[in-house]
PDB file of C-alpha atoms in Angstrom:
ATOM      1  CA  LEU A   1     -29.174  29.234 -11.087  1.00 55.00           C
ATOM      2  CA  VAL A   2     -32.378  27.971  -9.615  1.00 64.00           C
ATOM      3  CA  HIS A   3     -35.947  27.657 -10.846  1.00 66.00           C
ATOM      4  CA  ALA A   4     -39.123  28.033  -9.068  1.00 71.00           C
ATOM      5  CA  ILE A   5     -41.739  25.219  -9.042  1.00 73.00           C
ATOM      6  CA  GLU A   6     -45.415  25.871  -8.155  1.00 73.00           C
ATOM      7  CA  ASP A   7     -46.792  22.394  -7.397  1.00 72.00           C
ATOM      8  CA  GLY A   8     -50.150  23.128  -6.120  1.00 72.00           C
ATOM      9  CA  THR A   9     -49.342  22.903  -2.441  1.00 76.00           C
ATOM     10  CA  GLY A  10     -49.459  26.442  -1.858  1.00 78.00           C
ATOM     11  CA  PHE A  11     -45.684  26.594  -1.380  1.00 76.00           C
ATOM     12  CA  VAL A  12     -43.231  27.677  -4.114  1.00 77.00           C
ATOM     13  CA  LYS A  13     -40.346  25.172  -4.241  1.00 75.00           C
ATOM     14  CA  TYR A  14     -36.822  25.744  -5.764  1.00 71.00           C
ATOM     15  CA  ALA A  15     -34.579  23.523  -7.520  1.00 68.00           C
ATOM     16  CA  LEU A  16     -31.011  23.795  -8.748  1.00 65.00           C
ATOM     17  CA  CYS A  17     -30.767  24.080 -12.625  1.00 62.00           C
ATOM     18  CA  ASP A  18     -28.778  21.579 -14.613  1.00 59.00           C
ATOM     19  CA  GLU A  19     -25.535  22.878 -16.092  1.00 63.00           C
ATOM     20  CA  ASP A  20     -27.084  23.051 -19.582  1.00 58.00           C
ATOM     21  CA  CYS A  21     -30.389  24.749 -18.349  1.00 56.00           C
ATOM     22  CA  GLN A  22     -31.353  27.856 -19.933  1.00 52.00           C
ATOM     23  CA  CYS A  23     -33.811  28.808 -17.094  1.00 51.00           C
ATOM     24  CA  GLU A  24     -35.963  31.096 -19.339  1.00 52.00           C
ATOM     25  CA  VAL A  25     -39.658  30.651 -20.037  1.00 48.00           C
ATOM     26  CA  GLY A  26     -39.950  28.089 -22.843  1.00 49.00           C
ATOM     27  CA  ASN A  27     -36.485  26.622 -22.357  1.00 53.00           C
ATOM     28  CA  ASP A  28     -35.499  23.538 -20.330  1.00 61.00           C
ATOM     29  CA  LEU A  29     -39.264  22.479 -20.176  1.00 76.00           C
ATOM     30  CA  HIS A  30     -39.397  19.257 -18.103  1.00 78.00           C
ATOM     31  CA  LEU A  31     -41.939  17.555 -16.080  1.00 84.00           C
ATOM     32  CA  HIS A  32     -42.353  17.872 -12.258  1.00 86.00           C
ATOM     33  CA  PHE A  33     -43.781  15.142 -10.127  1.00 90.00           C
ATOM     34  CA  HIS A  34     -45.503  15.631  -6.760  1.00 90.00           C
ATOM     35  CA  CYS A  35     -46.038  12.808  -4.513  1.00 92.00           C
ATOM     36  CA  ASN A  36     -49.359  12.980  -2.694  1.00 92.00           C
ATOM     37  CA  LYS A  37     -48.068  10.745   0.184  1.00 94.00           C
ATOM     38  CA  CYS A  38     -44.736  12.281   1.247  1.00 93.00           C
ATOM     39  CA  ASP A  39     -45.381  15.736  -0.453  1.00 89.00           C
ATOM     40  CA  GLU A  40     -42.046  15.722  -2.132  1.00 88.00           C
ATOM     41  CA  THR A  41     -41.773  17.470  -5.613  1.00 87.00           C
ATOM     42  CA  ILE A  42     -39.142  15.981  -8.023  1.00 86.00           C
ATOM     43  CA  CYS A  43     -37.817  17.429 -11.284  1.00 84.00           C
ATOM     44  CA  LEU A  44     -38.044  14.833 -14.065  1.00 86.00           C
ATOM     45  CA  THR A  45     -35.437  16.423 -16.208  1.00 80.00           C
ATOM     46  CA  ASP A  46     -35.176  13.384 -18.749  1.00 84.00           C
ATOM     47  CA  HIS A  47     -38.855  13.788 -19.461  1.00 83.00           C
ATOM     48  CA  LYS A  48     -39.142  16.965 -21.655  1.00 81.00           C
ATOM     49  CA  ILE A  49     -42.362  18.811 -22.446  1.00 80.00           C
ATOM     50  CA  PRO A  50     -42.862  19.470 -26.178  1.00 82.00           C
ATOM     51  CA  GLN A  51     -42.442  23.146 -27.188  1.00 81.00           C
ATOM     52  CA  ILE A  52     -45.671  25.062 -26.815  1.00 83.00           C
ATOM     53  CA  ASN A  53     -46.554  27.352 -29.670  1.00 89.00           C
ATOM     54  CA  LEU A  54     -48.960  30.054 -28.613  1.00 93.00           C
ATOM     55  CA  PRO A  55     -51.078  32.162 -30.942  1.00 96.00           C
ATOM     56  CA  GLN A  56     -49.489  35.329 -32.279  1.00 96.00           C
ATOM     57  CA  GLY A  57     -49.501  38.091 -29.750  1.00 96.00           C
ATOM     58  CA  PHE A  58     -49.442  35.826 -26.683  1.00 96.00           C
ATOM     59  CA  LYS A  59     -46.378  35.703 -24.538  1.00 90.00           C
ATOM     60  CA  ALA A  60     -45.737  33.006 -21.979  1.00 85.00           C
ATOM     61  CA  GLU A  61     -44.554  34.222 -18.587  1.00 81.00           C
ATOM     62  CA  ASN A  62     -44.612  30.892 -16.849  1.00 76.00           C
ATOM     63  CA  ILE A  63     -44.981  27.317 -18.013  1.00 78.00           C
ATOM     64  CA  ASN A  64     -45.554  24.621 -15.357  1.00 78.00           C
ATOM     65  CA  LEU A  65     -46.484  20.971 -15.733  1.00 82.00           C
ATOM     66  CA  ILE A  66     -46.973  18.995 -12.508  1.00 86.00           C
ATOM     67  CA  VAL A  67     -47.964  15.228 -12.435  1.00 90.00           C
ATOM     68  CA  GLN A  68     -49.394  14.304  -9.199  1.00 92.00           C
ATOM     69  CA  GLY A  69     -49.472  10.770  -7.805  1.00 95.00           C
ATOM     70  CA  ILE A  70     -47.307   8.368  -5.591  1.00 96.00           C
ATOM     71  CA  CYS A  71     -43.379   8.456  -6.045  1.00 94.00           C
ATOM     72  CA  VAL A  72     -41.334   5.181  -6.360  1.00 94.00           C
ATOM     73  CA  LYS A  73     -40.173   5.500  -2.739  1.00 94.00           C
ATOM     74  CA  CYS A  74     -43.645   5.639  -1.250  1.00 95.00           C
ATOM     75  CA  GLY A  75     -45.050   3.024  -3.668  1.00 91.00           C
ATOM     76  CA  ASN A  76     -42.367   0.596  -2.599  1.00 90.00           C
ATOM     77  CA  GLU A  77     -42.918   1.012   1.089  1.00 81.00           C
ATOM     78  CA  GLY A  78     -45.828  -1.395   1.151  1.00 68.00           C
ATOM     79  CA  ALA A  79     -44.004  -3.749  -1.037  1.00 67.00           C
ATOM     80  CA  ASP A  80     -41.006  -3.791   1.417  1.00 59.00           C
ATOM     81  CA  SER A  81     -43.159  -5.131   4.382  1.00 56.00           C
ATOM     82  CA  ARG A  82     -44.325  -8.272   2.474  1.00 53.00           C
TER      83      ARG A  82
END
């Protein structure tokens, strides 16, 4: 299965789910990282988001947490030229 990632770029990106992924809202909650330099979005599956408890009567239809910055590859490009 795949899951959709809305990373703020205006384009929906898709990633293959891990074998143990539940791919339902509220399950397999992990961070996504969007690099502002190379425009790549990366699943950080080892960094889980704590369970979100909504007030009674609320039902989540989508949970999306994006960290934006510079990825390791782009961050190391300047260091390689030294």
